[in-house]
mmCIF file of C-alpha atoms in Angstrom:
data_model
loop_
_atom_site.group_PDB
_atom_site.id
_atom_site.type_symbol
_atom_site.label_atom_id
_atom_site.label_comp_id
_atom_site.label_asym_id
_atom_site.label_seq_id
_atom_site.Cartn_x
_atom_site.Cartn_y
_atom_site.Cartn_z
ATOM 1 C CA UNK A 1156 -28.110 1.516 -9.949
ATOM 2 C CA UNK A 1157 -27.396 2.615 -6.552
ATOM 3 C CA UNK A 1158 -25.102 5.649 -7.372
ATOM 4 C CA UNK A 1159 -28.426 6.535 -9.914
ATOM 5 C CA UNK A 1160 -30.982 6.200 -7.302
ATOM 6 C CA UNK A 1161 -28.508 8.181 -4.887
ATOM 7 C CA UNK A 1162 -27.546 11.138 -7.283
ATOM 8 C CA UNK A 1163 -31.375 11.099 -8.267
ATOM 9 C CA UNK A 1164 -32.966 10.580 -4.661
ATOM 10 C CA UNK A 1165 -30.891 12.182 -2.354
ATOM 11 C CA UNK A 1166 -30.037 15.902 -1.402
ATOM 12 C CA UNK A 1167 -26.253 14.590 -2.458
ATOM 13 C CA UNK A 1168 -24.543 14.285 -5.792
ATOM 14 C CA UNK A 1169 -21.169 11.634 -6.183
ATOM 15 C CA UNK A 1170 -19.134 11.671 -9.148
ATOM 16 C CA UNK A 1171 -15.409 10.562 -9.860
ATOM 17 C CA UNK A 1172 -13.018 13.163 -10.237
ATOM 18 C CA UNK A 1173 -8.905 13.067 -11.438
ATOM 19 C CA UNK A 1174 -6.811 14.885 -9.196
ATOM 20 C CA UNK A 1175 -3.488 14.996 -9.171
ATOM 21 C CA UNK A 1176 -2.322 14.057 -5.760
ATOM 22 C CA UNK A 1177 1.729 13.598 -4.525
ATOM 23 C CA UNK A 1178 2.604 10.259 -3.688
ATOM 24 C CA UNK A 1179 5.196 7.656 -3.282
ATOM 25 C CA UNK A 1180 5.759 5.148 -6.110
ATOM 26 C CA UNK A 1181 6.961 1.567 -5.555
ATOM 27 C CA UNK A 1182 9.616 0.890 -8.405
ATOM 28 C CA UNK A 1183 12.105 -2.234 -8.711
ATOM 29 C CA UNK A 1184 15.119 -1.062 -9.561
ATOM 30 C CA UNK A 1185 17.104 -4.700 -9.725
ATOM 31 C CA UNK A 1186 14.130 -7.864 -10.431
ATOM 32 C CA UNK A 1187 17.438 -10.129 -10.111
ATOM 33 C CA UNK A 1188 17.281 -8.914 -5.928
ATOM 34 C CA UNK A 1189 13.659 -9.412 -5.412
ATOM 35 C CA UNK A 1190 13.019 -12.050 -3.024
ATOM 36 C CA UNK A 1191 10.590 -14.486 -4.891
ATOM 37 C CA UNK A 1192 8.759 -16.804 -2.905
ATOM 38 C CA UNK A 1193 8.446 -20.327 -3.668
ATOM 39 C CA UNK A 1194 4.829 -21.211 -3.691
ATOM 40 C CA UNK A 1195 3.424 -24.524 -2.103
ATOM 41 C CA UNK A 1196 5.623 -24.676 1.087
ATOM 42 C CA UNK A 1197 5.389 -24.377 5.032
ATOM 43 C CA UNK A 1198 5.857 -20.957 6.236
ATOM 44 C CA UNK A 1199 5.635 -19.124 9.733
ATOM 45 C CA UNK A 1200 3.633 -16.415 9.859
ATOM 46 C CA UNK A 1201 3.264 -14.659 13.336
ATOM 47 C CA UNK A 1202 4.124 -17.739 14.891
ATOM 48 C CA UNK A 1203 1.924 -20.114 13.619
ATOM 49 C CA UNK A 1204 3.205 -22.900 11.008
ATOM 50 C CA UNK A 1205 0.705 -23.533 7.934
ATOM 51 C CA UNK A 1206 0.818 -25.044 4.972
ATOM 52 C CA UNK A 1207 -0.178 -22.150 2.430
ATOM 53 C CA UNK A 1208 -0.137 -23.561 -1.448
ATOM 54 C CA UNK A 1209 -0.726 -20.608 -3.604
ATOM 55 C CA UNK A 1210 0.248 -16.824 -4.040
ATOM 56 C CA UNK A 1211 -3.249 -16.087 -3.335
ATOM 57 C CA UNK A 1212 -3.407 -16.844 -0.762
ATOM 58 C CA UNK A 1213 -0.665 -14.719 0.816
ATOM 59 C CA UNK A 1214 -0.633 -13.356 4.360
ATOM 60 C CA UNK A 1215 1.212 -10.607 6.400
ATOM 61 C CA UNK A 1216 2.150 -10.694 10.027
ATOM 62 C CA UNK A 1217 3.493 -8.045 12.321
ATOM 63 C CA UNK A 1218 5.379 -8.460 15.586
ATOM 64 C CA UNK A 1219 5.410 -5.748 17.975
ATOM 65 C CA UNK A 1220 8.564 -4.939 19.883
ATOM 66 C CA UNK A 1221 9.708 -1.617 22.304
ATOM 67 C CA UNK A 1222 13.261 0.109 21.311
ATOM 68 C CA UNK A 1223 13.871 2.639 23.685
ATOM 69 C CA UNK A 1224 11.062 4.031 23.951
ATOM 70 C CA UNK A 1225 10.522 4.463 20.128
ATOM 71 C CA UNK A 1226 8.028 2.318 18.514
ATOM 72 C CA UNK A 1227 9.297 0.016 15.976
ATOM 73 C CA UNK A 1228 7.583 -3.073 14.776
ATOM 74 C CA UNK A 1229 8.832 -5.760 12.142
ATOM 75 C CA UNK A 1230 6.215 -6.742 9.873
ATOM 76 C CA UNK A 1231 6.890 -9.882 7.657
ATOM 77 C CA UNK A 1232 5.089 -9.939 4.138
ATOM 78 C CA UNK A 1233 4.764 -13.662 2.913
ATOM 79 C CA UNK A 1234 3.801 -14.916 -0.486
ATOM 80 C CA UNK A 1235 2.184 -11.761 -1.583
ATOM 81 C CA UNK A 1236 2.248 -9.957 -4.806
ATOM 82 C CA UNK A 1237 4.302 -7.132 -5.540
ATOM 83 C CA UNK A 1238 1.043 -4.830 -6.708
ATOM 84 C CA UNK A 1239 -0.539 -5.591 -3.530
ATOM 85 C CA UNK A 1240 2.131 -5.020 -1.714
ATOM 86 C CA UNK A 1241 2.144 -1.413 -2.243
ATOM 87 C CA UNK A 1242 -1.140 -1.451 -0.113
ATOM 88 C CA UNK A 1243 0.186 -3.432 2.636
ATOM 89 C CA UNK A 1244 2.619 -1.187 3.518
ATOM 90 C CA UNK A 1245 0.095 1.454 3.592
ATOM 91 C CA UNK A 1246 -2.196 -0.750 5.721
ATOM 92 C CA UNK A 1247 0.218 -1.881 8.346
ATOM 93 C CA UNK A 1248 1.566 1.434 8.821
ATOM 94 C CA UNK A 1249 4.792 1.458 7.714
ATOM 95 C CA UNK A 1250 4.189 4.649 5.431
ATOM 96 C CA UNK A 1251 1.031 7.071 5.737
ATOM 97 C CA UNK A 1252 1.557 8.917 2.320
ATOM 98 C CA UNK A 1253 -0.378 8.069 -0.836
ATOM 99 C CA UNK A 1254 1.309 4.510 -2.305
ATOM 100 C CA UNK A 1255 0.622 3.637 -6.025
ATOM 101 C CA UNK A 1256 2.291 0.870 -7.692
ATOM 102 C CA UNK A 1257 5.063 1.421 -9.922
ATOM 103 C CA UNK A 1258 6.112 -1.903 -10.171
ATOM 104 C CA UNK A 1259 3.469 -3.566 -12.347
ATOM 105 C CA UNK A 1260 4.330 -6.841 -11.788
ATOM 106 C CA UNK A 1261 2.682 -9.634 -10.353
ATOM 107 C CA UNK A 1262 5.903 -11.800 -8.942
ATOM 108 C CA UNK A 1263 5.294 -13.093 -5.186
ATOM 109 C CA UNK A 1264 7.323 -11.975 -2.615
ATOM 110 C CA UNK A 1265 8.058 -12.624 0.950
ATOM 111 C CA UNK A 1266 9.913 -10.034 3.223
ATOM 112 C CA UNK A 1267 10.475 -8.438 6.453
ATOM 113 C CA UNK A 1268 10.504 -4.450 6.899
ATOM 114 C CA UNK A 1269 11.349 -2.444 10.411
ATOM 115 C CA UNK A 1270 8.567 -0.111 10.569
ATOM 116 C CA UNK A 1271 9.225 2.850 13.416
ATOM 117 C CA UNK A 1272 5.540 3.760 13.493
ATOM 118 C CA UNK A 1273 4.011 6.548 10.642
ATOM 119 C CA UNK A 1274 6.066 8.006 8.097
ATOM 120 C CA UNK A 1275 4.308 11.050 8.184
ATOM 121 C CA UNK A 1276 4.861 11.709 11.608
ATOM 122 C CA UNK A 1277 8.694 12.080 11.542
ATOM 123 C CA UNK A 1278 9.130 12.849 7.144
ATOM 124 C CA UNK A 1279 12.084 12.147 5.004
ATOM 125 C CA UNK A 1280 14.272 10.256 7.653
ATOM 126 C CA UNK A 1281 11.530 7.436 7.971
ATOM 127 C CA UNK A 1282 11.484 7.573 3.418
ATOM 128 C CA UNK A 1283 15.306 6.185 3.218
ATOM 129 C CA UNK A 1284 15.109 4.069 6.322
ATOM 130 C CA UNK A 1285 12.695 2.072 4.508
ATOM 131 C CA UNK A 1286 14.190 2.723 1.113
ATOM 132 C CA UNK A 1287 17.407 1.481 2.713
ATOM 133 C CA UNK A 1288 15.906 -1.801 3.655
ATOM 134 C CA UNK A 1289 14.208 -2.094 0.413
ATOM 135 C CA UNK A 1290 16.871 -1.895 -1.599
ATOM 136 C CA UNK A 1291 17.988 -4.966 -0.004
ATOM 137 C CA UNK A 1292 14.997 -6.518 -2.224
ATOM 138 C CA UNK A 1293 15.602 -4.460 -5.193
ATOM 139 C CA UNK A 1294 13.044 -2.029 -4.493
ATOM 140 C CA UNK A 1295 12.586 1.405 -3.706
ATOM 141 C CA UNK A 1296 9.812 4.140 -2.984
ATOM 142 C CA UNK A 1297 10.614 7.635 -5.231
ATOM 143 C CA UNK A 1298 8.135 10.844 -4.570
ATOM 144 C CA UNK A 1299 6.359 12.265 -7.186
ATOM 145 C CA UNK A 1300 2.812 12.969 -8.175
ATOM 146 C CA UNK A 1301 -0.055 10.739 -9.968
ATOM 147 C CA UNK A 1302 -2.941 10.975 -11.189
ATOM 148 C CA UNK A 1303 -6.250 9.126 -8.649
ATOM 149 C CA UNK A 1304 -9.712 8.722 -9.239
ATOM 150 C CA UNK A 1305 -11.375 10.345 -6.282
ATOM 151 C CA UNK A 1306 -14.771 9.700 -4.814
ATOM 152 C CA UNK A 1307 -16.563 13.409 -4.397
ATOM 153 C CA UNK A 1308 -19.913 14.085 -2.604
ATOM 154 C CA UNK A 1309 -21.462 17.169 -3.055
ATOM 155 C CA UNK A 1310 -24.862 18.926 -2.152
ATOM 156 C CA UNK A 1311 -27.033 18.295 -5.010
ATOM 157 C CA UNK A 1312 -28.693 21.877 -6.391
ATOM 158 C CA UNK A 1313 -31.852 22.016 -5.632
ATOM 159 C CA UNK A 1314 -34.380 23.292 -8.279
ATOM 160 C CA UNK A 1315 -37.351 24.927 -6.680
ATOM 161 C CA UNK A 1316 -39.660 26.033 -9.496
#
């Protein structure tokens, strides 16, 4: 109803629109590597101990350290999904590209990456630092292109007579 009242009301027009963007794609390339998390036990997370009893209930902490000068932070995933992991890594900076999952698979995880701030800032080097530590888990990130839904506002023609 609101999109109606806004395409109807307003001097703007939204719509959805395919475009085909690149990206990187999270793949597993060996599920016998992944490191599944075993659900219903104590866990540190940034420090603090908790008692966390389901996958939904996963967290992600990141520790902030100086390495000559270069920033590089460890962040540690814990009992999260592997679908929503694709958006963490977004989300605590480890890459700034477009992520989309390519793993379509809802095992729990828990993991630490080295981050050395925005992959977009320093291009292909940053790509197989993190691919080399996430082949560790039996993961990678390929480049390629897909297909998003994309949220486009517009002036909305105005008819005068």
């Amino acid at each position: 109803m609101m999109l109606a009242d806004l395409n109807t009301f307003s001097p703007f027009r939204f719509a959805l629109e395919k475009r085909r963007v690149r990206s990187l794609s999270l793949v597993v390339v060996d599920s016998l590597k992944l490191p599944r998390a075993k659900l219903g036990m104590k866990v540190m997370v940034s420090g603090v101990a908790g008692d966390f009893g389901g996958a939904a209930e996963g967290r992600v902490g990141g520790i902030g350290a100086a390495d000559g000068g270069a920033k590089r932070r460890k962040v540690r995933f814990e009992k999260v999904r592997l679908r929503e992991l694709v958006y963490l890594l977004k989300e605590k900076g480890l890459i700034s590209d477009t992520v989309v999952d390519g793993t379509f698979s809802d095992v729990v995880v828990s993991l630490e990456l080295w981050g050395a701030g925005p992959m977009g800032d320093a291009g292909d080097w940053l790509l197989s630092g993190l691919n080399r530590q996430l082949s560790r888990f039996g993961m990678r990130l390929t480049e390629g292109y897909s297909v998003l839904n994309y949220g486009v506002i517009r002036d909305q023609v105005v008819n005068l007579n």
